[in-house]
Every structure is written in C-alpha cells, then in structure tokens.
Coordinates of C-alpha atoms in Angstrom, one line a residue:
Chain A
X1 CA -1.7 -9.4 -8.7
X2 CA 0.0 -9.1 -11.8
X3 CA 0.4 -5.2 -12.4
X4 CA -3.2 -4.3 -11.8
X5 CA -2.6 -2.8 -8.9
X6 CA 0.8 -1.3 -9.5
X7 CA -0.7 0.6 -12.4
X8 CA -3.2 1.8 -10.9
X9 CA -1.3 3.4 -8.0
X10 CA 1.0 4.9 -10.5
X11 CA -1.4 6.4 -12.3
X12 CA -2.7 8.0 -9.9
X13 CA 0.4 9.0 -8.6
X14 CA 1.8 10.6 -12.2
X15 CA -1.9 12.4 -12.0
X16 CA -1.0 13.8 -8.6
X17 CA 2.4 15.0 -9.5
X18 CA 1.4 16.8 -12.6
X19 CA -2.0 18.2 -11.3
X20 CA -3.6 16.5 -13.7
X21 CA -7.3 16.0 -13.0
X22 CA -9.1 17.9 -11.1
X23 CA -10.3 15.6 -8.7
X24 CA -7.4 14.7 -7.7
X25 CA -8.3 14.6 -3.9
X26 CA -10.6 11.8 -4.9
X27 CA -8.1 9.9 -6.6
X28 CA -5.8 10.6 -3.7
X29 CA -8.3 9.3 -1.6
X30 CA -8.5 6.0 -3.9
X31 CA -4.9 5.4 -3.9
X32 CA -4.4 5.6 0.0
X33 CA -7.0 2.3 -0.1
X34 CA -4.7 0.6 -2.7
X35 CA -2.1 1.3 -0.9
X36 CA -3.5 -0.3 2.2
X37 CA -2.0 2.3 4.4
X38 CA 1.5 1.5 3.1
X39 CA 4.5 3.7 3.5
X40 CA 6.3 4.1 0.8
X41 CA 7.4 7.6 -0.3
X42 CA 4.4 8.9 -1.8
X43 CA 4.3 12.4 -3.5
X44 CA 2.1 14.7 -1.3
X45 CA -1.2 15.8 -2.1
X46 CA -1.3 19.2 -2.9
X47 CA -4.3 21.4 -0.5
X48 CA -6.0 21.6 -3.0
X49 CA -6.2 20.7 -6.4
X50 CA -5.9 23.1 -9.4
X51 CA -9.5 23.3 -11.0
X52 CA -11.0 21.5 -8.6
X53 CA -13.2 24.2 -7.1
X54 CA -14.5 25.4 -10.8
X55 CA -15.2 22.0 -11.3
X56 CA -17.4 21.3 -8.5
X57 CA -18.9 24.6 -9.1
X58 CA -19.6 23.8 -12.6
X59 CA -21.0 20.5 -11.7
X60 CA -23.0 21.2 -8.8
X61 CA -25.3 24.0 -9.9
X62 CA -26.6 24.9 -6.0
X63 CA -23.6 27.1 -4.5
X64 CA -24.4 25.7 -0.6
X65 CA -24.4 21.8 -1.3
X66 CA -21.1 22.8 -3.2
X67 CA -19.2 24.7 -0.8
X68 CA -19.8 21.6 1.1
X69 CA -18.7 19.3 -1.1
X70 CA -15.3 21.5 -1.3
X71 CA -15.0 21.2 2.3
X72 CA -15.7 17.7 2.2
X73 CA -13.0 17.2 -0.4
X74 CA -10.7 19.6 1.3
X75 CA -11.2 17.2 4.6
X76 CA -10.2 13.8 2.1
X77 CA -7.0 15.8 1.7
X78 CA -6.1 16.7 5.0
X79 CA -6.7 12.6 6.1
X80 CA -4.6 11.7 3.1
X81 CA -2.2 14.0 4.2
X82 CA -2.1 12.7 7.9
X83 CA -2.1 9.0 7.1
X84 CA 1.0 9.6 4.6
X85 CA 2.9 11.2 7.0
X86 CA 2.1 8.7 9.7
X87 CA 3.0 6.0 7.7
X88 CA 6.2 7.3 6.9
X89 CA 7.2 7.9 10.4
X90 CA 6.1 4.4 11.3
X91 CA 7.8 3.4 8.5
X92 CA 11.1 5.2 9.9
X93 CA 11.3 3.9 13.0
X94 CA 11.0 0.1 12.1
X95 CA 13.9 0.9 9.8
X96 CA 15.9 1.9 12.5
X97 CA 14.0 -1.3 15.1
X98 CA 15.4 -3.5 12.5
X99 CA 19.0 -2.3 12.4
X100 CA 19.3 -2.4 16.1
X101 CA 20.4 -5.9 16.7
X102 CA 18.7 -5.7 20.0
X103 CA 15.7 -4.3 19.1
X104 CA 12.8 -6.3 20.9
X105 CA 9.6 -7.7 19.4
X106 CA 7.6 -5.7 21.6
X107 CA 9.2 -2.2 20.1
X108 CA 7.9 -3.5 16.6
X109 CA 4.6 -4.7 17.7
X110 CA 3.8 -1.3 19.3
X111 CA 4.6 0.6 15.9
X112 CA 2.6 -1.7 14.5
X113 CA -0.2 -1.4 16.1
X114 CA -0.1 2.5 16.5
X115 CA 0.1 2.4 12.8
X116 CA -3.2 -0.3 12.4
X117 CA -4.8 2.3 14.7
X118 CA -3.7 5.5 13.1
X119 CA -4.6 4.2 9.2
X120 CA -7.9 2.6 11.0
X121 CA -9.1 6.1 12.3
X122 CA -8.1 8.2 9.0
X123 CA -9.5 5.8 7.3
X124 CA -12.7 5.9 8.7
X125 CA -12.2 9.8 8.4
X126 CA -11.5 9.9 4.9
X127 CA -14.7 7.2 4.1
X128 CA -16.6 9.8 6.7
X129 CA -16.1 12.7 3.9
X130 CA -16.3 10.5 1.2
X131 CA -19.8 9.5 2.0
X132 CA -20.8 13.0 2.6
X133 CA -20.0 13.8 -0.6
X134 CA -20.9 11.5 -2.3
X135 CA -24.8 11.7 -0.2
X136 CA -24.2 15.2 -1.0
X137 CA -24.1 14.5 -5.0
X138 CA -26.1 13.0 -7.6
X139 CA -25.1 10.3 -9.4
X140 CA -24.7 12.4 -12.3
X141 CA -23.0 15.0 -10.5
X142 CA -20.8 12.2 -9.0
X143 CA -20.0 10.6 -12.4
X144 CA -18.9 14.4 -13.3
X145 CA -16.7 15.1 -10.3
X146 CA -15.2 11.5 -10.6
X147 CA -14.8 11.2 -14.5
X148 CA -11.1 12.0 -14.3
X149 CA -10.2 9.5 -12.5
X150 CA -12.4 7.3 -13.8
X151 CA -10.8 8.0 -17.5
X152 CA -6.7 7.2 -15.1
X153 CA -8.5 4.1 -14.5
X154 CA -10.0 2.9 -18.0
X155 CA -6.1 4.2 -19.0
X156 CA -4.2 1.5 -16.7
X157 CA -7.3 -1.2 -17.4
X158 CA -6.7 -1.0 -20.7
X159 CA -2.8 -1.0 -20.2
X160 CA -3.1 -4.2 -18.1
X161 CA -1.3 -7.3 -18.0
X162 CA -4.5 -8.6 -16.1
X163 CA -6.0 -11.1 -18.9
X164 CA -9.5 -10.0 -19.9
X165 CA -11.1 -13.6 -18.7
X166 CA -9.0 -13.3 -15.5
X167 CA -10.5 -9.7 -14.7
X168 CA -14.1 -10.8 -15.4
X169 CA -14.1 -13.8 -13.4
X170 CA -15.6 -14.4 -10.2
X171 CA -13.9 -15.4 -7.4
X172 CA -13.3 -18.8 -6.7
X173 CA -14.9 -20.1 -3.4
X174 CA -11.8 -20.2 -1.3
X175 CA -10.3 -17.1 -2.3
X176 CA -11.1 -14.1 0.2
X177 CA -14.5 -12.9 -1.2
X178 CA -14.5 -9.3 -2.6
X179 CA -17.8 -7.0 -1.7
X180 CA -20.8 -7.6 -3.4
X181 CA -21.1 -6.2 -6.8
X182 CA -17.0 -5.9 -6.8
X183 CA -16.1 -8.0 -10.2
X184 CA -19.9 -6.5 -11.6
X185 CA -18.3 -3.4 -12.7
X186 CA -15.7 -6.0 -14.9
X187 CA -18.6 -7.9 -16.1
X188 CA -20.3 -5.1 -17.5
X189 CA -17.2 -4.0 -19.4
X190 CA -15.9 -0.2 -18.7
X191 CA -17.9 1.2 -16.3
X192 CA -14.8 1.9 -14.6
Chain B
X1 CA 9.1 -11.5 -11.2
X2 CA 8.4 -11.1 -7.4
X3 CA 9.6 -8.0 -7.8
X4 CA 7.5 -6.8 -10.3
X5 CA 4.5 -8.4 -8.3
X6 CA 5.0 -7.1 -5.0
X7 CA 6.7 -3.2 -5.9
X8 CA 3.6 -1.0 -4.2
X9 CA 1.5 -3.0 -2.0
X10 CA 4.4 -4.8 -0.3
X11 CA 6.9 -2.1 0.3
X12 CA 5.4 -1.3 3.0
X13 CA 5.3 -4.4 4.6
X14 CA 9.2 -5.3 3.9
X15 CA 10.8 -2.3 2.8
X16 CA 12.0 -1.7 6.3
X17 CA 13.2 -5.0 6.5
X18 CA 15.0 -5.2 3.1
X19 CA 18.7 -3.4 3.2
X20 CA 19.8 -0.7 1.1
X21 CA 16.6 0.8 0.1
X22 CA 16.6 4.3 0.0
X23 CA 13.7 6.9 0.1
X24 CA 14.2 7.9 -3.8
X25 CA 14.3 3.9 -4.1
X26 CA 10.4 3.8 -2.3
X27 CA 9.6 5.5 -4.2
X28 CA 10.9 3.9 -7.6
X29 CA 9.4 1.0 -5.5
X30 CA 12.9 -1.0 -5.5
X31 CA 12.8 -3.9 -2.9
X32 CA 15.8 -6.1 -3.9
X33 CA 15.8 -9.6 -2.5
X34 CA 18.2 -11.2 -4.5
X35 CA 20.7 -8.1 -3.5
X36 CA 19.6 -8.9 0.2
X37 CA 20.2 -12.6 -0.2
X38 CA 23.4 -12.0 -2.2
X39 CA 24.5 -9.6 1.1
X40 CA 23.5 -12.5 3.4
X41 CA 25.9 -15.0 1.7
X42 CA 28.3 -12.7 1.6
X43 CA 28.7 -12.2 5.1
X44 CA 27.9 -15.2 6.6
X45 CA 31.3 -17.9 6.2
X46 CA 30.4 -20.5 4.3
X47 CA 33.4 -22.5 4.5
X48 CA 32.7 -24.7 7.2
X49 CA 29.3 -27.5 7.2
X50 CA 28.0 -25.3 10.1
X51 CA 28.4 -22.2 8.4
X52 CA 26.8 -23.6 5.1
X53 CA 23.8 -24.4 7.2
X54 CA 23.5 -21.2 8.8
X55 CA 23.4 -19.4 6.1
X56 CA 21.1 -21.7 4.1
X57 CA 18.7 -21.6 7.3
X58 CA 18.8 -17.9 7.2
X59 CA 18.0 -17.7 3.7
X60 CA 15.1 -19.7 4.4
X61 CA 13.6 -17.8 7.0
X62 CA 14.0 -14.7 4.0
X63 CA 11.8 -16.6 1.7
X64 CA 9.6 -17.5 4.4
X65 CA 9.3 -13.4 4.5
X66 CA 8.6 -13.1 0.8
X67 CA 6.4 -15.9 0.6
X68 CA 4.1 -13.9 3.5
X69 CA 4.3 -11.2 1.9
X70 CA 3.1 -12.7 -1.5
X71 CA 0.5 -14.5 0.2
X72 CA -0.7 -10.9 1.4
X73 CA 0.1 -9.4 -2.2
X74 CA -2.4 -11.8 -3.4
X75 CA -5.7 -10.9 -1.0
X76 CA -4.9 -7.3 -1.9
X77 CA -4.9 -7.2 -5.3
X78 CA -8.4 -9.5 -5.2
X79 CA -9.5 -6.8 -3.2
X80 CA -8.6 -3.8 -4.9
X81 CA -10.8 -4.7 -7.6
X82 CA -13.8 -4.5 -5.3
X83 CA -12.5 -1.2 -3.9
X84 CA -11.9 0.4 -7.2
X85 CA -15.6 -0.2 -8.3
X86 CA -16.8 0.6 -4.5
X87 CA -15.1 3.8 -5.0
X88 CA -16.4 4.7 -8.8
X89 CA -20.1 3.7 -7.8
X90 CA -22.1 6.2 -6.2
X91 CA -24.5 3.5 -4.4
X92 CA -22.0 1.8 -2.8
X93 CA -22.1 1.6 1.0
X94 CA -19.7 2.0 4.0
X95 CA -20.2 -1.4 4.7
X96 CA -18.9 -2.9 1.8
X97 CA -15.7 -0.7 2.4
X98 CA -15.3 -2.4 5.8
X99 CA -15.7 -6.0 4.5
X100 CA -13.0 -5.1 2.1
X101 CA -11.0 -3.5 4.5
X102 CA -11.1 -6.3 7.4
X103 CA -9.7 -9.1 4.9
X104 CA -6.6 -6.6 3.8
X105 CA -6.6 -6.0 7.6
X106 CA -5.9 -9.5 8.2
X107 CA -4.2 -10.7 5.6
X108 CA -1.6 -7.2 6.9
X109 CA -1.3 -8.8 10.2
X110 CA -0.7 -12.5 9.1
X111 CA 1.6 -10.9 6.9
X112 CA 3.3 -8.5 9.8
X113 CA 3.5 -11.3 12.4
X114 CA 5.3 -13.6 9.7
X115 CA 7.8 -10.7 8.6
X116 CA 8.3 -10.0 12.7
X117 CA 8.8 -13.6 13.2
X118 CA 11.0 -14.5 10.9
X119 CA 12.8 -11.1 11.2
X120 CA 13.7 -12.2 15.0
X121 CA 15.0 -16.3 14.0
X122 CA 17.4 -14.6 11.5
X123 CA 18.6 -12.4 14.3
X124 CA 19.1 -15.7 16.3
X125 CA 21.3 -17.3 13.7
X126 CA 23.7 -14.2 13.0
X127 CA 26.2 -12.5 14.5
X128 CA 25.8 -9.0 15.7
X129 CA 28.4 -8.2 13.5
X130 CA 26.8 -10.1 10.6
X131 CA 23.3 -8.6 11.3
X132 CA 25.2 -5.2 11.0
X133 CA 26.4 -5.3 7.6
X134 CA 23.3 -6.8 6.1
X135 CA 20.6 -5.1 7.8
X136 CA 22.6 -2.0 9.5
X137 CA 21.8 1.5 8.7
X138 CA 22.7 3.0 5.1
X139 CA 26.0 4.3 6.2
X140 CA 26.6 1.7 9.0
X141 CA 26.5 -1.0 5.8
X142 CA 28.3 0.7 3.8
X143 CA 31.1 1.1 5.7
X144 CA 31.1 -2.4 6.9
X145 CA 30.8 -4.0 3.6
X146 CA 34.0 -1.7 2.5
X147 CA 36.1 -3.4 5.2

C-alpha cells in the first residue's frame, strides 16, 4: 500500500491530538474504517470536538435538523470510543494468549470472534449515524461540515508516495474490486 | 520496507504476536521482525543439524505470518481508497460500505487464521523455555534473555 494509508491515518490522528478541525468526529469516524477495527494505541477522541457545534450551527442554518446532526455526531463518537477500547482489550488478552505456551487455539479464536462481532455491530452503529447525518445534510452543507478533513486528506494525497498513474488506475480484474465510483474521485483529480 | 508497508493496518493483526512491542511502541507503530527473528536465532541452538533445522523451520513459519499479513495489507490499502471517497461523497450508499467492508473482512480472517496457524506450528517446534524468552511477557523476556 505504499504509505497511502499510513498517511492518512496519521493525519488524522495529529488532527485529533491537536483539535485541529472541527469535525474531527467525522474524521474519527473515517480513520476507525482505515484502521479496519485494528488495535493499536490510538489517541482518544475527545466528546466532543472544539468548534464543532458553531460549526454545524454555522453551516446548518435550521437549529432542529442541527441539534440533530450534533447528536448524530456526538453518537459517531461514542462508537469510536467503544470500538477503540474494545479493540484494545482484545488486543490485550491475545498478548497475554500468545505468551502462555499453553494457550489453546480455541482461547484465540473466541477473542477473535468477539472482536469481528464487536467492530461488526459499532460499525454498523457508527455508518447508522453517519447516514443520518449525512440524509440529514445537503450536499453543500455536507462539503462544509466535511471540508476539514477533506483539506487532512488533499494534505497526505499530495504528500504521497502513491505514484499519480498508480492512484488513478483502475483495478485490475483479479484484484479485490473496490465499490463502484471508488477510484472516480482519483480520476477526477482532487475531489478528495 | 515491510515495515514501513505494514505499520497501521497490520499492527493489529501481529502486534500481539510480535515480542517486545510496547503500548508507546503501537503507537509509534513499531513491529520489529528482524528483532523477532534475530530473538528466535538467538534462543534456539543452532549448533547441531537438528537444531539448524528447527530454527530455520521456525523462521519460516514467521515469514509465512508476514507474508499473510502482507497479503492482507494489500486488499486493505485497495480498499481504503474506495472508503476514503465513499466517506467524502454525500451520495454514497450503505451498501457500497458493506461491499468494502466484507472483502477487508475476509481478507482479516484469511489473515487471522494464517497468523493463528502458524503461531501454533512455531509452538510445536520450541521449547517452553524457548517460547518464553521470545514471545514471553515484557518482563518475563527480559529477564530471561539477561540469563
């Protein structure tokens, strides 16, 4: 993956740990899919991030749709929240499985699984808000409340290893097919 | 370079198999594997045929880990993509999420069983003692390793 990834995580990551952004429950919510429910130490979330309420005040001119959009974002958190803290204590115990000589197979497929079932249901709870919000928004209002982290992305984009021509092309047949529309954003050049 | 590659996504997958990595080092994303199959060698005689090819067989079950988890490294960062733009575009749809999701999902538990796997051969072909002082707790290592 060269560092596209990497960068991206850490970008968000430095974002979250100096407040920068105001949607930073959105980006939070972005890197717990790169991460892929992983569980490394990642910084925490704060409840809720500086600015973040002006801003969706500011952007969302009717006061009702954006109390609920706060909520909605507030929720984001709280799942990012959960999944991180699962994680790590999944994460902990296979440390210890894997010390114990006679640790068995089943002990490590059971954390396993409770951890594929844990990241599945805050998963589906965090893309549950997500879509709220997002049904719950323009698409201008969206592109408002989602410019910060689009601008942390253009940042590591630009910063890339990635070559351009290996960024804009399509996948090849075999490889595990992104969703439709995936690679368009890379064709059109920065709409990220 | 595997390093490099592998830091965010994979630490998940292998940091709990991977020795000596600390919380602070998660989180610098530090997952060693020439360390870990320098620590392997080093406890594991070498100085008899059968111990050479214990070692070497252990070894190869580690590379087996890494390649798994590069394999896995690989349909992630093809994915991401599409998740990146799924996230930044207001029309996208739940269902393209869970397309992207079930192939990452997969490719974790191809990944997972191979790490598990392997994880459980290497434990056949060392010691208690050896397993110990390679993949014992921080301190347990340590102290080990010192003696």
């Amino acid at each position: 993956m060269n560092k596209y990834l990497q960068r991206a995580a850490w970008s968000v990551s430095r974002r979250w740990r100096t407040g920068a952004g105001a949607s930073r429950g959105l980006s939070a919510f972005l890197l717990v899919l790169l991460m892929a429910g992983c569980a490394h130490n990642q910084p925490a979330p704060a409840p809720e991030p500086p600015g973040l309420k002006a801003l969706v005040y500011k952007e969302i001119a009717d006061p009702v749709r954006a109390e609920k959009v706060l909520v909605l974002m507030r929720q984001t958190t709280a799942g990012i929240n959960a999944l991180k803290e699962t994680n790590q204590r999944v994460q902990q115990e296979i440390v210890k499985l894997n010390a114990d000589y006679n640790a068995m197979p089943e002990q490590f497929r059971k954390q396993q699984a409770y951890a594929g079932e844990a990241r599945r249901r805050l998963r589906q709870e965090i893309l549950d808000a997500y879509f709220q919000i997002k049904a719950l928004t323009t698409p201008q209002e969206w592109e408002a409340l989602s410019r910060s982290d689009r601008e942390s992305l253009k940042e590591f984009i630009k910063k890339t290893e990635v070559p351009e021509e290996e960024l804009n092309a399509p996948p090849s047949p075999g490889s595990q097919t992104p969703p439709q529309g995936s690679t368009g954003v890379v064709r059109e050049g920065g709409m990220i | 370079m595997i390093i490099g590659n592998l830091l965010i996504i994979t630490s998940i997958l292998l940091g709990p198999f991977i020795p000596d990595v600390t919380m602070d080092q998660y989180e610098k994303m530090a997952l060693d594997f020439d360390k870990t199959r320098i620590a392997i060698r080093a406890v594991m005689p070498q100085n008899t045929i059968e111990g050479t090819a214990r070692c070497k067989k252990v070894l190869a079950q580690m590379d087996r880990v890494i390649k798994a988890v590069e394999d896995y490294d690989a349909v992630v960062s093809l994915q991401a993509r599409g998740i990146i733009h799924l996230y930044l575009t207001h029309g996208s749809k739940p269902e393209d999420f869970q397309r992207t999701f079930a192939v990452m999902d997969e490719a974790r538990e191809e990944a997972q069983n191979v790490i598990t796997d392997s994880r459980f051969k290497m434990k056949e072909l060392m010691t208690p003692g050896e397993w110990k002082a390679v993949f014992g707790l921080q301190g347990e290592t340590d102290a080990q390793r010192s003696n």
